[in-house]
Amino acid sequence: MKKYTSLTEIQGILAQKQLTVPELIAYYFSQIEKNQHLNAFNEVFFDSAKKQAELVQQKVDNGTAGRLAGMVIGIKDNICYVNHQVSASSKMLADFVSPYSSTVVERLLVEDAVIIGRLNCDEFAMGGSNETSYYGPVKNAVDEERVAGGSSGGSAVAVQADLCLAALGTDTGGSVRQPAAFCGCIGFKPTYGRISRYGVLAYASSFDQVGTLTSSVSDAALLLSILSGVDDADSTVSSLPVPNYTQDLGAGGTQRIAVLRETIENEALDPEIRTAILAAITKLTDQGHVVEYVSFDLLDYLVPAYYVLTTAEASSNLSRYDGVHYGYRNTQAESLNMLYKTSRAEGFGEEVKRRILLGTFVLSAGYYDAYYQKAQQVRRLIREKVEALFVDYDFLLSPVTPTPAFKIGENIQDPWSCTWPISIRFWPL
């Protein structure tokens, strides 16, 4: 069976009765089995996926199937699915079974997608190489000595290596877009609030956003249409109407595109990436689009502001994992204070502990104004700068990452290098 690159293709074959959904899920099971060494999946949902495939096939046969019938999709291991394990690739939650489903999972199932398993990621989504996972690093299918990117590395490799048609990831500062770039698939992070975060394990609540990884733009658009919209369980979701994004794909017309000059002229940008970006700009110009270079003088402040704000929120969000309520517990502790300390010290990995410490520091008395409040002010300035650019332009264009995928272990001793998935590519808000 060949690799399928879009849901439209699969649904056409299903309609011609040349394939069944159970046969499709069996194909992906075999693909996963052949590629276990990539370490993309933390768990494959053999039983529930088979049952779901049979139910979807019945709907296909009687003409009542949903819009995602035939889509086999993996979910990042920080997205809850009722009666299935979810661990955020952490020892802290290695045995935790979710008592409920996230909104995004519910919306997938309503439209008859088949969820095939939970995908490896950096622990609690903290990392840019998928090397901080309790279950080990994910390997890039193109070059197994190189990282998949992170934190949604398992999601990117699952699509890249044809282990499922599509995958869900989460993006806090580039964690869908960067691994998609490293693995050569389509990563899409919608604007904050477009998709519900209910049932997604929190890293930094004002940054986290569910995104998609696909092999086709049409699948990304369809998933966005289905996953978006108001959710009573998440008060941060936008109340704006949800367009039919698939209808706009072939709209055509001339677009005004701004290229962030500092990202192209930066000495840190890999020459091959610069060449590819410049070729893309030439192609856009040849197609009749207006492409202009603009300055984004706040670029140097993105990463520092991101780290101050996200680690502060992580310090708060991860305080719930205390060895008492749920998650890993040290059974040898002789006092409540020691229970807290030992459970968290043993349950969390080094990168997670590092970010908790940094976040606690910037929120502490005497440093809150100097770091956290100032970072919030910088964040506001960045937002205003982006909004001002969108007055004159339809798109902002830049490289997703400054370098190609690096080798596994190459940057692990330098937390700054291997854990900064800050994507600086902007699309309309």
Coordinates of N, CA and C in Angstrom, one line a residue, residues 217-368:
V217 N -1.9 20.8 2.8 CA -2.5 22.1 3.3 C -4.0 21.9 3.5
S218 N -4.6 21.1 2.6 CA -6.1 20.9 2.7 C -6.5 20.2 4.0
D219 N -5.6 19.2 4.4 CA -5.9 18.5 5.7 C -5.8 19.5 6.9
A220 N -4.8 20.4 6.8 CA -4.6 21.4 7.9 C -5.8 22.3 7.9
A221 N -6.3 22.7 6.8 CA -7.4 23.6 6.8 C -8.7 23.0 7.3
L222 N -8.9 21.7 6.9 CA -10.1 21.0 7.4 C -10.0 20.8 8.9
L223 N -8.9 20.4 9.4 CA -8.7 20.1 10.8 C -9.0 21.4 11.6
L224 N -8.4 22.5 11.1 CA -8.7 23.8 11.7 C -10.1 24.2 11.8
S225 N -10.9 23.9 10.7 CA -12.3 24.2 10.7 C -13.0 23.4 11.7
I226 N -12.6 22.1 11.9 CA -13.3 21.2 12.8 C -12.9 21.5 14.3
L227 N -11.7 21.8 14.5 CA -11.2 21.9 15.9 C -11.5 23.3 16.5
S228 N -11.7 24.3 15.7 CA -11.9 25.6 16.2 C -13.3 25.9 16.7
G229 N -13.4 26.9 17.5 CA -14.7 27.4 17.9 C -14.9 27.4 19.4
V230 N -16.0 28.1 19.8 CA -16.3 28.3 21.2 C -16.4 27.0 22.0
D231 N -15.9 27.0 23.2 CA -16.0 25.8 24.1 C -16.3 26.3 25.5
D232 N -17.4 25.8 26.0 CA -17.9 26.3 27.3 C -16.9 25.9 28.4
A233 N -16.0 24.9 28.1 CA -15.0 24.4 29.1 C -13.8 25.3 29.1
D234 N -13.6 26.2 28.2 CA -12.4 27.0 28.1 C -12.8 28.4 27.8
S235 N -12.7 29.3 28.8 CA -13.1 30.7 28.7 C -12.2 31.5 27.8
T236 N -11.0 31.0 27.5 CA -10.1 31.8 26.7 C -10.3 31.6 25.2
V237 N -11.2 30.7 24.8 CA -11.5 30.5 23.4 C -12.2 31.7 22.7
S238 N -11.8 32.1 21.6 CA -12.4 33.2 20.9 C -13.8 32.9 20.5
S239 N -14.6 33.9 20.6 CA -16.1 33.8 20.2 C -16.3 34.2 18.8
L240 N -15.3 34.6 18.0 CA -15.4 34.9 16.6 C -15.9 33.7 15.8
P241 N -16.7 33.9 14.8 CA -17.2 32.8 14.0 C -16.0 32.1 13.4
V242 N -16.3 30.8 13.1 CA -15.2 29.9 12.5 C -15.5 29.8 11.0
P243 N -14.6 30.4 10.2 CA -14.8 30.3 8.7 C -14.6 28.8 8.2
N244 N -15.1 28.6 7.0 CA -14.8 27.3 6.4 C -13.4 27.5 5.7
Y245 N -12.3 27.2 6.4 CA -11.0 27.5 5.9 C -10.7 26.8 4.6
T246 N -11.3 25.6 4.3 CA -11.0 24.9 3.1 C -11.5 25.7 1.8
Q247 N -12.5 26.5 2.0 CA -13.1 27.2 0.8 C -12.1 28.3 0.3
D248 N -11.2 28.8 1.2 CA -10.3 29.9 0.8 C -9.0 29.4 0.2
L249 N -8.8 28.1 0.1 CA -7.5 27.6 -0.3 C -7.2 28.0 -1.7
G250 N -8.1 28.0 -2.6 CA -7.9 28.3 -4.0 C -8.4 29.7 -4.4
A251 N -8.5 30.6 -3.4 CA -9.1 31.9 -3.7 C -8.3 32.7 -4.6
G252 N -6.9 32.6 -4.6 CA -6.1 33.3 -5.5 C -6.0 34.8 -5.0
G253 N -5.6 35.6 -6.0 CA -5.5 37.1 -5.7 C -4.1 37.4 -5.3
T254 N -3.8 38.7 -5.4 CA -2.5 39.2 -5.0 C -2.4 39.5 -3.6
Q255 N -1.4 39.1 -2.9 CA -1.2 39.3 -1.5 C 0.0 40.2 -1.3
R256 N -0.1 40.9 -0.2 CA 1.1 41.8 0.2 C 1.8 41.0 1.3
I257 N 3.1 40.8 1.1 CA 3.9 39.9 2.0 C 5.1 40.7 2.5
A258 N 5.2 40.8 3.8 CA 6.4 41.5 4.4 C 7.4 40.4 4.8
V259 N 8.7 40.6 4.5 CA 9.8 39.8 4.9 C 10.5 40.4 6.0
L260 N 10.7 39.7 7.1 CA 11.4 40.3 8.3 C 12.9 40.4 8.0
R261 N 13.4 41.6 7.7 CA 14.8 41.7 7.2 C 15.8 41.1 8.2
E262 N 15.6 41.3 9.5 CA 16.6 40.8 10.4 C 16.7 39.3 10.4
T263 N 15.7 38.6 10.1 CA 15.8 37.1 10.1 C 16.5 36.6 8.8
I264 N 16.5 37.4 7.7 CA 17.2 36.9 6.5 C 18.7 37.3 6.6
E265 N 18.9 38.5 7.1 CA 20.3 39.0 7.1 C 21.1 38.6 8.3
N266 N 20.5 37.9 9.2 CA 21.2 37.4 10.5 C 22.3 36.4 10.1
E267 N 23.5 36.6 10.7 CA 24.6 35.8 10.4 C 24.4 34.4 10.9
A268 N 23.5 34.2 11.9 CA 23.3 32.8 12.4 C 22.4 32.0 11.5
L269 N 21.8 32.5 10.5 CA 21.0 31.8 9.6 C 21.8 30.9 8.7
D270 N 21.5 29.6 8.6 CA 22.2 28.7 7.8 C 22.1 29.1 6.3
P271 N 23.2 29.0 5.6 CA 23.2 29.5 4.2 C 22.2 28.8 3.3
E272 N 22.0 27.5 3.5 CA 21.1 26.7 2.7 C 19.6 27.2 3.0
I273 N 19.3 27.5 4.2 CA 18.0 28.0 4.6 C 17.8 29.4 4.0
R274 N 18.8 30.2 4.0 CA 18.7 31.5 3.4 C 18.4 31.4 1.9
T275 N 19.2 30.5 1.2 CA 19.0 30.3 -0.2 C 17.5 29.8 -0.5
A276 N 17.0 28.9 0.3 CA 15.7 28.4 0.1 C 14.6 29.5 0.3
I277 N 14.8 30.3 1.3 CA 13.9 31.4 1.6 C 13.9 32.4 0.5
L278 N 15.1 32.8 0.0 CA 15.2 33.7 -1.1 C 14.5 33.2 -2.4
A279 N 14.7 31.9 -2.6 CA 14.0 31.3 -3.8 C 12.5 31.3 -3.6
A280 N 12.0 31.1 -2.4 CA 10.6 31.2 -2.2 C 10.1 32.6 -2.4
I281 N 10.9 33.6 -2.0 CA 10.5 35.0 -2.2 C 10.4 35.3 -3.7
T282 N 11.4 34.8 -4.4 CA 11.4 35.0 -5.9 C 10.2 34.4 -6.5
K283 N 9.8 33.2 -6.1 CA 8.7 32.5 -6.6 C 7.4 33.3 -6.3
L284 N 7.3 33.8 -5.1 CA 6.1 34.6 -4.8 C 6.0 35.9 -5.6
T285 N 7.1 36.5 -5.9 CA 7.2 37.7 -6.7 C 6.8 37.4 -8.1
D286 N 7.3 36.3 -8.6 CA 6.9 35.9 -10.0 C 5.4 35.5 -10.1
Q287 N 4.8 35.1 -9.1 CA 3.4 34.8 -9.1 C 2.5 36.1 -9.0
G288 N 3.2 37.2 -8.9 CA 2.5 38.5 -8.8 C 2.2 39.1 -7.5
H289 N 2.7 38.5 -6.4 CA 2.5 39.0 -5.1 C 3.5 40.1 -4.8
V290 N 3.1 41.0 -4.0 CA 3.9 42.1 -3.6 C 4.7 41.7 -2.4
V291 N 6.1 41.6 -2.5 CA 6.9 41.2 -1.4 C 7.9 42.4 -1.1
E292 N 7.9 42.8 0.2 CA 8.7 43.9 0.6 C 9.4 43.5 1.9
Y293 N 10.6 44.1 2.1 CA 11.4 43.8 3.3 C 11.0 44.9 4.3
V294 N 10.8 44.5 5.6 CA 10.5 45.4 6.7 C 11.4 45.1 7.8
S295 N 11.5 46.1 8.7 CA 12.4 45.9 9.9 C 11.5 45.4 11.1
F296 N 12.0 44.5 11.9 CA 11.4 44.1 13.1 C 12.4 44.2 14.2
D297 N 12.5 45.4 14.8 CA 13.6 45.7 15.6 C 13.5 45.2 17.1
L298 N 12.4 44.5 17.3 CA 12.2 43.8 18.6 C 12.6 42.4 18.6
L299 N 13.1 41.9 17.5 CA 13.4 40.5 17.4 C 14.3 39.9 18.5
D300 N 15.3 40.7 18.9 CA 16.2 40.2 20.0 C 15.5 40.0 21.3
Y301 N 14.3 40.5 21.5 CA 13.6 40.5 22.8 C 12.6 39.3 22.8
L302 N 12.4 38.6 21.7 CA 11.4 37.5 21.7 C 11.8 36.4 22.7
V303 N 13.0 35.9 22.5 CA 13.4 34.7 23.3 C 13.5 35.0 24.8
P304 N 14.2 36.1 25.2 CA 14.2 36.5 26.6 C 12.8 36.6 27.2
A305 N 11.9 37.4 26.5 CA 10.6 37.6 27.0 C 9.8 36.2 27.1
Y306 N 10.0 35.4 26.1 CA 9.3 34.1 26.1 C 9.8 33.3 27.4
Y307 N 11.1 33.2 27.6 CA 11.5 32.4 28.7 C 11.1 32.9 30.1
V308 N 11.1 34.2 30.3 CA 10.6 34.8 31.5 C 9.1 34.4 31.8
L309 N 8.3 34.7 30.8 CA 6.9 34.5 30.9 C 6.5 33.0 31.0
T310 N 7.0 32.2 30.1 CA 6.6 30.8 30.1 C 7.1 30.0 31.3
T311 N 8.3 30.3 31.8 CA 8.8 29.6 32.9 C 8.0 30.0 34.2
A312 N 7.6 31.3 34.2 CA 6.8 31.8 35.3 C 5.5 31.0 35.4
E313 N 4.8 30.9 34.2 CA 3.6 30.1 34.2 C 3.8 28.6 34.4
A314 N 4.9 28.1 34.0 CA 5.2 26.7 34.2 C 5.4 26.4 35.7
S315 N 6.0 27.3 36.4 CA 6.2 27.2 37.8 C 4.9 27.1 38.6
S316 N 3.9 27.9 38.1 CA 2.6 27.8 38.7 C 1.8 26.6 38.3
N317 N 1.8 26.3 37.0 CA 1.0 25.1 36.5 C 1.5 23.8 37.0
L318 N 2.8 23.6 37.1 CA 3.4 22.3 37.5 C 3.4 22.2 39.1
S319 N 3.0 23.1 39.8 CA 2.9 23.0 41.3 C 1.9 21.9 41.7
R320 N 1.0 21.6 40.8 CA -0.1 20.6 41.1 C 0.5 19.2 41.2
Y321 N 1.7 19.0 40.6 CA 2.3 17.7 40.7 C 3.2 17.6 42.0
D322 N 2.5 17.2 43.1 CA 3.2 17.3 44.4 C 3.3 16.0 45.1
G323 N 3.0 14.9 44.4 CA 3.0 13.6 45.1 C 1.9 13.3 46.0
V324 N 0.9 14.2 46.0 CA -0.3 14.0 46.9 C -1.5 13.7 46.1
H325 N -1.8 14.6 45.1 CA -3.1 14.5 44.4 C -3.1 13.4 43.4
Y326 N -2.1 13.4 42.5 CA -2.0 12.3 41.5 C -0.6 12.4 40.9
G327 N -0.2 11.4 40.1 CA 1.2 11.4 39.6 C 2.1 10.7 40.4
Y328 N 3.4 10.8 40.1 CA 4.5 10.0 40.8 C 4.5 10.4 42.3
R329 N 4.7 9.4 43.1 CA 4.8 9.6 44.6 C 6.0 8.8 45.1
N330 N 6.8 9.5 45.9 CA 7.9 8.7 46.6 C 7.3 8.1 47.8
T331 N 7.4 6.8 47.9 CA 6.7 6.1 49.0 C 7.6 5.9 50.2
Q332 N 8.8 6.5 50.2 CA 9.7 6.3 51.4 C 9.7 7.6 52.2
A333 N 9.1 8.7 51.7 CA 9.1 9.9 52.5 C 8.5 9.8 53.8
E334 N 9.1 10.4 54.8 CA 8.7 10.3 56.2 C 7.9 11.5 56.7
S335 N 7.8 12.6 55.9 CA 7.1 13.8 56.3 C 6.5 14.4 55.0
L336 N 5.5 15.2 55.2 CA 4.8 15.9 54.1 C 5.8 16.7 53.3
N337 N 6.7 17.4 53.9 CA 7.7 18.3 53.2 C 8.6 17.4 52.4
M338 N 9.1 16.3 52.9 CA 9.9 15.4 52.2 C 9.2 14.7 51.0
L339 N 7.9 14.5 51.2 CA 7.1 13.9 50.1 C 7.0 14.8 48.9
Y340 N 6.8 16.1 49.2 CA 6.8 17.1 48.2 C 8.2 17.1 47.4
K341 N 9.2 17.2 48.2 CA 10.6 17.4 47.6 C 11.0 16.2 46.8
T342 N 10.9 15.0 47.4 CA 11.4 13.8 46.8 C 10.5 13.4 45.6
S343 N 9.2 13.6 45.7 CA 8.3 13.2 44.5 C 8.6 14.1 43.3
R344 N 8.8 15.4 43.6 CA 9.1 16.3 42.5 C 10.5 16.2 41.9
A345 N 11.4 16.0 42.8 CA 12.8 15.8 42.4 C 13.0 14.5 41.6
E346 N 12.3 13.5 41.9 CA 12.4 12.2 41.2 C 11.5 12.1 40.0
G347 N 10.3 12.8 40.0 CA 9.3 12.7 39.0 C 9.6 13.6 37.8
F348 N 10.3 14.7 38.0 CA 10.6 15.6 36.9 C 12.0 15.4 36.4
G349 N 12.1 15.7 35.1 CA 13.5 15.6 34.5 C 14.2 16.9 34.7
E350 N 15.4 16.9 34.2 CA 16.3 18.1 34.4 C 15.8 19.4 33.8
E351 N 15.3 19.3 32.5 CA 14.9 20.5 31.9 C 13.6 21.1 32.5
V352 N 12.7 20.2 33.0 CA 11.5 20.7 33.6 C 11.9 21.4 35.0
K353 N 12.8 20.8 35.7 CA 13.2 21.4 37.0 C 13.9 22.7 36.7
R354 N 14.7 22.8 35.7 CA 15.4 24.0 35.4 C 14.4 25.1 35.1
R355 N 13.3 24.8 34.4 CA 12.4 25.9 34.0 C 11.5 26.3 35.2
I356 N 11.2 25.3 36.1 CA 10.4 25.6 37.3 C 11.3 26.5 38.2
L357 N 12.5 26.3 38.3 CA 13.4 27.1 39.1 C 13.5 28.5 38.6
L358 N 13.7 28.6 37.3 CA 13.7 30.0 36.7 C 12.4 30.7 36.8
G359 N 11.3 30.0 36.6 CA 10.0 30.7 36.8 C 9.7 31.1 38.2
T360 N 10.1 30.3 39.1 CA 9.9 30.7 40.5 C 10.8 31.9 40.9
F361 N 12.0 31.9 40.3 CA 12.8 33.1 40.6 C 12.2 34.4 40.1
V362 N 11.8 34.4 38.8 CA 11.3 35.6 38.2 C 10.0 36.1 38.9
L363 N 9.3 35.2 39.6 CA 8.1 35.6 40.3 C 8.3 35.9 41.7
S364 N 9.5 35.8 42.2 CA 9.8 36.0 43.6 C 9.8 37.4 44.0
A365 N 9.7 37.7 45.3 CA 9.7 39.1 45.8 C 11.0 39.7 45.4
G366 N 11.0 40.9 44.9 CA 12.2 41.6 44.6 C 12.6 41.5 43.1
Y367 N 12.1 40.5 42.4 CA 12.4 40.2 41.1 C 11.2 40.3 40.1
Y368 N 10.0 40.3 40.7 CA 8.8 40.3 39.9 C 8.8 41.5 38.9

